PDB file of C-alpha atoms and ligand atoms in Angstrom:
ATOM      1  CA  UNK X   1     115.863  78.865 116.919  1.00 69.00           C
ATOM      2  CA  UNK X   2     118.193  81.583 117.099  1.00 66.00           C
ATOM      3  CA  UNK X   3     117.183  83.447 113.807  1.00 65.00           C
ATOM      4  CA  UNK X   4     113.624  82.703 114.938  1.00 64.00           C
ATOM      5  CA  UNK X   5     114.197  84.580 117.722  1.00 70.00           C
ATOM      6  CA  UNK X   6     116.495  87.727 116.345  1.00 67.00           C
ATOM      7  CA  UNK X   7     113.501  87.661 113.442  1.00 66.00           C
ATOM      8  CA  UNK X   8     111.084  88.004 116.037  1.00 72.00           C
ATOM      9  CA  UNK X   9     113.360  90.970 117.793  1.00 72.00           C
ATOM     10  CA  UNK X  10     113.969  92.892 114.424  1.00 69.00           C
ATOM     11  CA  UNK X  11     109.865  92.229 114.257  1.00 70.00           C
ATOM     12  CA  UNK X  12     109.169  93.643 117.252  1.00 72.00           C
ATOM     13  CA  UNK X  13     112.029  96.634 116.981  1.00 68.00           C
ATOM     14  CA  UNK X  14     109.791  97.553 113.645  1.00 64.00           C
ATOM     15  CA  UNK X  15     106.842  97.111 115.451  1.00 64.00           C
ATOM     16  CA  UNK X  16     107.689  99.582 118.253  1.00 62.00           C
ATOM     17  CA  UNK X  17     109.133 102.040 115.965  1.00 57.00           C
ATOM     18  CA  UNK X  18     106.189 102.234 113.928  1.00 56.00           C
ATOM     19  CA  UNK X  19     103.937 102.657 116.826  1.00 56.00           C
ATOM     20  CA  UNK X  20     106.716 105.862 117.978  1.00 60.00           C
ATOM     21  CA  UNK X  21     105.533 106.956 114.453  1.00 61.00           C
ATOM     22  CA  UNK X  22     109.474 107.400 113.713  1.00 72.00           C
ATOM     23  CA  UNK X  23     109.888 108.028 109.882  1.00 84.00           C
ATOM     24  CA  UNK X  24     111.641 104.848 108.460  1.00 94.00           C
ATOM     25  CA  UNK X  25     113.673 104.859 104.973  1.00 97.00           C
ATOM     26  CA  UNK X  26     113.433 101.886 102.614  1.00 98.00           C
ATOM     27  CA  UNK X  27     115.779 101.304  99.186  1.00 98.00           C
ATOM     28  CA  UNK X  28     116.240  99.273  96.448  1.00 99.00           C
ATOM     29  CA  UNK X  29     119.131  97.463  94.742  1.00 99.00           C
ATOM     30  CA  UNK X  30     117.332  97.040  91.139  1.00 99.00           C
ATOM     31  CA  UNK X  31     119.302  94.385  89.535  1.00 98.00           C
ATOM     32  CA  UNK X  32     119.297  93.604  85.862  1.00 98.00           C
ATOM     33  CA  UNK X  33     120.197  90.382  83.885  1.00 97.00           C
ATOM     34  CA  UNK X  34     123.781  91.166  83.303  1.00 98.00           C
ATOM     35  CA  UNK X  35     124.381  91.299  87.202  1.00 98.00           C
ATOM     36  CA  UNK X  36     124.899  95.170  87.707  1.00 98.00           C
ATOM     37  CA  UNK X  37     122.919  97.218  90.018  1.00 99.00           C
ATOM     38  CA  UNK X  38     121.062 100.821  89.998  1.00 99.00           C
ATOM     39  CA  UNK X  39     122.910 103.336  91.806  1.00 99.00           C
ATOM     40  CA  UNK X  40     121.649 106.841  91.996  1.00 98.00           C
ATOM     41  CA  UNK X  41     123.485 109.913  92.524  1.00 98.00           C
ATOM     42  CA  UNK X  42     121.766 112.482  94.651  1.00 98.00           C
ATOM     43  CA  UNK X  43     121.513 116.127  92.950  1.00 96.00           C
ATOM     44  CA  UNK X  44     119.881 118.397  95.592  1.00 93.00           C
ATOM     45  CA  UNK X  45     120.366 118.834  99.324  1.00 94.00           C
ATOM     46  CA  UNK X  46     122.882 118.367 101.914  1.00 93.00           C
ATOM     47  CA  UNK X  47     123.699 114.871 100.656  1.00 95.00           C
ATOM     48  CA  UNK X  48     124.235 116.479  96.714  1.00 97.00           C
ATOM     49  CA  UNK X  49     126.730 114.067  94.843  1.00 98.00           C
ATOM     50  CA  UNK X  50     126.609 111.182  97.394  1.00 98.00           C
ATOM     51  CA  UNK X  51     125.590 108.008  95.660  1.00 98.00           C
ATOM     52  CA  UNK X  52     122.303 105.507  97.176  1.00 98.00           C
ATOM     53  CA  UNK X  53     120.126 102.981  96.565  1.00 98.00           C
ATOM     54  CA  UNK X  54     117.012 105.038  95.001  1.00 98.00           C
ATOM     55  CA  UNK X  55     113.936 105.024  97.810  1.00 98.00           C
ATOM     56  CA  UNK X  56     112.816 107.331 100.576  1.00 97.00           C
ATOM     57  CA  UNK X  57     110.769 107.856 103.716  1.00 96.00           C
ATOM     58  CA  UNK X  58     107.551 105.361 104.773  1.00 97.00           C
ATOM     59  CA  UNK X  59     104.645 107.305 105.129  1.00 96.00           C
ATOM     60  CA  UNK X  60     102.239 107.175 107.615  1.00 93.00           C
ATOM     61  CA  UNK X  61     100.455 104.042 107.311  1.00 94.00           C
ATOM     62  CA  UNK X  62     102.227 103.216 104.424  1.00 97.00           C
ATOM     63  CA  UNK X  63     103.741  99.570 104.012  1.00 98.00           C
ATOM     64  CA  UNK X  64     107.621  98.991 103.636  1.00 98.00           C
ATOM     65  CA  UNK X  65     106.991  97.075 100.475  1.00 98.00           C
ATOM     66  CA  UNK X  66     104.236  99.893  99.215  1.00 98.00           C
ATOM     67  CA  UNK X  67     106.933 102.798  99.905  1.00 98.00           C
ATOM     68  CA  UNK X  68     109.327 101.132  98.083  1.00 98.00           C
ATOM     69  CA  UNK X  69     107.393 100.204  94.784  1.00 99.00           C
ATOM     70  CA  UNK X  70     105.889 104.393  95.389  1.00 98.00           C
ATOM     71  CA  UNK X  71     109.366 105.521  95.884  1.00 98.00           C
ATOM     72  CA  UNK X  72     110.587 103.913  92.457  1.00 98.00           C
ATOM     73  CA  UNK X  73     107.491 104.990  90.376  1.00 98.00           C
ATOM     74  CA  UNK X  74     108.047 108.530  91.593  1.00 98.00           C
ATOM     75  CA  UNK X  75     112.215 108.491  91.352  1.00 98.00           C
ATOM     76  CA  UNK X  76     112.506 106.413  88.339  1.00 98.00           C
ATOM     77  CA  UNK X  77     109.562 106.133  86.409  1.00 98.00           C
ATOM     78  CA  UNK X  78     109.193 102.466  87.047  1.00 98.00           C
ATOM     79  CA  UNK X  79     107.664  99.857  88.548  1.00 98.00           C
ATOM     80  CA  UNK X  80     109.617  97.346  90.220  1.00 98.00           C
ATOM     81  CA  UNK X  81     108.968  93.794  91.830  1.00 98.00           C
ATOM     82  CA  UNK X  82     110.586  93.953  95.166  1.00 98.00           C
ATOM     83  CA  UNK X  83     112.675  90.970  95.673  1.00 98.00           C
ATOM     84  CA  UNK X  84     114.654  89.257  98.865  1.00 98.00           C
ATOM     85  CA  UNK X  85     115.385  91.811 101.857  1.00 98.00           C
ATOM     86  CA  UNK X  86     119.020  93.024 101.735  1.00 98.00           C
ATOM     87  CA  UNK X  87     119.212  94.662 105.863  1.00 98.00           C
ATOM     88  CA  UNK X  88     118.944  97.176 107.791  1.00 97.00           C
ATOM     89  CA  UNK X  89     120.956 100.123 108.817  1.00 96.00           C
ATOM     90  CA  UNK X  90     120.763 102.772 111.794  1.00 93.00           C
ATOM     91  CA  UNK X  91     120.152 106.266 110.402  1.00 92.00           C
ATOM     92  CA  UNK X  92     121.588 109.093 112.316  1.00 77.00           C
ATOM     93  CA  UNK X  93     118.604 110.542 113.888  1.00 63.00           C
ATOM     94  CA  UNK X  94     118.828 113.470 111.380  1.00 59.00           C
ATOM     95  CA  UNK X  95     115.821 112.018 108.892  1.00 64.00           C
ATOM     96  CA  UNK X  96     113.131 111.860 111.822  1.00 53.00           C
ATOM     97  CA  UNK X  97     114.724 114.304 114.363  1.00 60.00           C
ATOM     98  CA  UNK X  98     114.512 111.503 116.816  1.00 64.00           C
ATOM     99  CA  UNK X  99     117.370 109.531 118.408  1.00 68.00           C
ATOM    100  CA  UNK X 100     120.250 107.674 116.578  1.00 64.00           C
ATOM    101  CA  UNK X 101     119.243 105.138 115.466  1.00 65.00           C
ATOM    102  CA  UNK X 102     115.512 105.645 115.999  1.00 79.00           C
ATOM    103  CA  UNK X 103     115.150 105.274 111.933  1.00 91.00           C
ATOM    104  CA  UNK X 104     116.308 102.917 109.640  1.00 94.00           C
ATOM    105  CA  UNK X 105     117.053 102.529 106.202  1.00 97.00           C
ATOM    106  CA  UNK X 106     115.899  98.892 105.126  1.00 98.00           C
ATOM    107  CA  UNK X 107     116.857  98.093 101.763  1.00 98.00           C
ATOM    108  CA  UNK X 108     115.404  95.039  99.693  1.00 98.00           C
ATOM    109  CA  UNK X 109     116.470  94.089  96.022  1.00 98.00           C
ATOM    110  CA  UNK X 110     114.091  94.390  93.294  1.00 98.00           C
ATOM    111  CA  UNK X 111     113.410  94.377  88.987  1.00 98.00           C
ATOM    112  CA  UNK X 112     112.652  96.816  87.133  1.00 98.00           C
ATOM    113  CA  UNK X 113     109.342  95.430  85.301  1.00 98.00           C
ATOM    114  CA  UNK X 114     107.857  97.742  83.204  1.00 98.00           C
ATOM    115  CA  UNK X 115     108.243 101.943  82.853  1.00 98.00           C
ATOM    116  CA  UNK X 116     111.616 103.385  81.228  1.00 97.00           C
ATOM    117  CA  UNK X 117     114.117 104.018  83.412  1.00 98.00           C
ATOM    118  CA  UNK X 118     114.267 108.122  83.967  1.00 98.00           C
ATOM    119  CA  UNK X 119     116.049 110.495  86.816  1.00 98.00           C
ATOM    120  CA  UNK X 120     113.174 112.324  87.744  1.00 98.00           C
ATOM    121  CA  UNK X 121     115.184 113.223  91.165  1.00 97.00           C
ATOM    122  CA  UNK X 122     118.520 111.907  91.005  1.00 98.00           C
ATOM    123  CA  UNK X 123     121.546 113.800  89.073  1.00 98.00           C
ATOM    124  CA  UNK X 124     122.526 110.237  87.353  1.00 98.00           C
ATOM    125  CA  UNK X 125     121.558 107.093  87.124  1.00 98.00           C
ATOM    126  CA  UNK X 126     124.243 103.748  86.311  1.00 98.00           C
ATOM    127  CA  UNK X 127     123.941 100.265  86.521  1.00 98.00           C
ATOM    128  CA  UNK X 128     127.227  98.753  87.648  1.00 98.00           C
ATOM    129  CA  UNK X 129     128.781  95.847  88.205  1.00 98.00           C
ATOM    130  CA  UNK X 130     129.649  94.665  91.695  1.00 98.00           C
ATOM    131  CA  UNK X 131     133.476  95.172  91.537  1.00 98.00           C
ATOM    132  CA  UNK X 132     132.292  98.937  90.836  1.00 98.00           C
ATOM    133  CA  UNK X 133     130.376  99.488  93.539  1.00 98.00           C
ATOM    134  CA  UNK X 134     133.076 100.240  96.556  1.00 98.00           C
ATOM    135  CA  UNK X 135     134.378 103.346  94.685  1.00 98.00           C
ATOM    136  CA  UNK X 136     131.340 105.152  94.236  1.00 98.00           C
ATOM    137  CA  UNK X 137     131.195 107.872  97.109  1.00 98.00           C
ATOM    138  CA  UNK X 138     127.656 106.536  99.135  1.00 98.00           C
ATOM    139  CA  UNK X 139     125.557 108.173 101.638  1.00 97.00           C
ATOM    140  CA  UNK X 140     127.443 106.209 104.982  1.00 95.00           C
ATOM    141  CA  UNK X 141     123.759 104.630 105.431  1.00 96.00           C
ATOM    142  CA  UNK X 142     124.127 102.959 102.192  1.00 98.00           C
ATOM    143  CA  UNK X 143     127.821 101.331 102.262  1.00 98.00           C
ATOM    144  CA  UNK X 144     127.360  98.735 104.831  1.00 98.00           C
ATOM    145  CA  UNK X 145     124.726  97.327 102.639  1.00 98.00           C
ATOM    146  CA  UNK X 146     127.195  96.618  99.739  1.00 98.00           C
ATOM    147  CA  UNK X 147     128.678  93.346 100.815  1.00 98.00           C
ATOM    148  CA  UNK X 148     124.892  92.061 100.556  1.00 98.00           C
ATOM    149  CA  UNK X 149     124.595  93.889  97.472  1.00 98.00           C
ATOM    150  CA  UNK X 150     127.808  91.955  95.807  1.00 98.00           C
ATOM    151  CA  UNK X 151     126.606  88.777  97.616  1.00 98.00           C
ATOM    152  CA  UNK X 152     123.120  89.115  95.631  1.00 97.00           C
ATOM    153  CA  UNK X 153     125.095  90.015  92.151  1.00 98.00           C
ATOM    154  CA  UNK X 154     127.172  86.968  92.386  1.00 96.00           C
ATOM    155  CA  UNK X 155     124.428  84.647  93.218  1.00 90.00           C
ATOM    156  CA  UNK X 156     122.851  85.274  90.230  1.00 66.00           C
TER     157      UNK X 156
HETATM  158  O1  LIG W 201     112.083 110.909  98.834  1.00 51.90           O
HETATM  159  P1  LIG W 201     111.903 111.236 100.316  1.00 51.90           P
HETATM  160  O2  LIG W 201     111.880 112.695 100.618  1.00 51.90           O
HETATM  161  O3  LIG W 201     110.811 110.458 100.952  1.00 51.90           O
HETATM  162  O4  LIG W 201     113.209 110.676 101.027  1.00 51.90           O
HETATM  163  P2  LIG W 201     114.723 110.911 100.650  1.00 51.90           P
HETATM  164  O5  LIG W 201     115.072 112.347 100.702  1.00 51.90           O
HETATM  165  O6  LIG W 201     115.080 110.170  99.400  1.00 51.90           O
HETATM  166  O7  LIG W 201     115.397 110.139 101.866  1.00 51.90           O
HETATM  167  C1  LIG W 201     115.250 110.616 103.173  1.00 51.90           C
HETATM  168  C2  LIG W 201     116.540 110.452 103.919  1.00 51.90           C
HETATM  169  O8  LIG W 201     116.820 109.057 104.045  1.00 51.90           O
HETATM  170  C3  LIG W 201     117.754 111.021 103.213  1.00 51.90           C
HETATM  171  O9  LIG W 201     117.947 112.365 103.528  1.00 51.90           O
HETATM  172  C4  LIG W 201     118.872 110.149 103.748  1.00 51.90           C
HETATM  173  O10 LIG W 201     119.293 110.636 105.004  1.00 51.90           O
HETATM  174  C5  LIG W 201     118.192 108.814 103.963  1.00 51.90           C
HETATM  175  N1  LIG W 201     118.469 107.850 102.878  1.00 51.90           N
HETATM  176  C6  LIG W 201     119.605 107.060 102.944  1.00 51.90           C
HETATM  177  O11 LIG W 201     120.363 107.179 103.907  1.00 51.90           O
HETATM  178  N2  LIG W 201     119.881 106.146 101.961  1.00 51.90           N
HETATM  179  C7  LIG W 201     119.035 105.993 100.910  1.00 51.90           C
HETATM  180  N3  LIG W 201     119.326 105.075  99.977  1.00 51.90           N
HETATM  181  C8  LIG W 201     117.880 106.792 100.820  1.00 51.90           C
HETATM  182  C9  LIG W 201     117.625 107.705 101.820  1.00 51.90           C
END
């Protein structure tokens, strides 16, 4: 009853930030069959060199699920199957200029299923295995997400 209800809160939460129109993030952790994950180094901007899950901002009307598959197409040059949802992280107000917090970055794993694999945005591209993953320097969004990340590798 008690994940019923802190689904229903997190429901909610989304619901009332969508209706604040408050630009949301979603990302994927692309795994592969030799349990390593995509991780994308950023090459332009203020977060240059910082490692993340490839995805990007919601748009208006947009669903989570849509972003991410449009997000992927557009980064990548693939198209992915979105998988199990990883969490959810407070952004820092920066991305929508609203309170901390206010966005989120919600991050799902996926599979690559068809397209070749090209950084179209990113500076690199590597798939890694989980004991690789805490030494990569990641946007601060993206590290708390790693522990579900290495959970979802091992599982496999
Ligand atoms: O591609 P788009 O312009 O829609 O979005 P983006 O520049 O990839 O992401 C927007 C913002 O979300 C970034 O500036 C980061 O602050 C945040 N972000 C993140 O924290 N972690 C990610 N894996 C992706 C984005």
């Amino acid at each position: 009853a008690r994940a019923m209800a802190a689904h229903a809160d997190a429901h909610a939460a989304a619901a009332a930030r969508r209706a604040l129109d408050v630009t949301q993030v979603v990302g994927a952790a692309l795994v592969d069959d030799r349990r390593r994950v995509l991780v994308a180094q950023r090459g332009t901007g203020g977060l240059a060199g910082l490692w993340e899950f490839p995805g990007g901002k919601v748009e208006r009307g947009e669903s989570d699920l849509s972003a991410l598959v449009r997000e992927c197409r557009e980064e990548l040059g693939v198209l992915i199957t979105p998988g199990s949802f990883l969490g959810e992280v407070p952004l820092d107000g920066v991305v929508a200029g609203g309170a901390p917090g206010a966005s989120t970055l919600r991050v799902w794993s996926g599979r690559v299923t068809g397209g070749e694999l090209v950084a179209h945005e990113h500076s690199e591209l590597r798939w890694l295995p989980a004991d690789e993953l805490e030494a990569l320097d990641w946007i601060p969004a993206d590290r708390p997400l790693l522990p579900a990340v290495r959970a979802l590798l091992a599982a496999r």
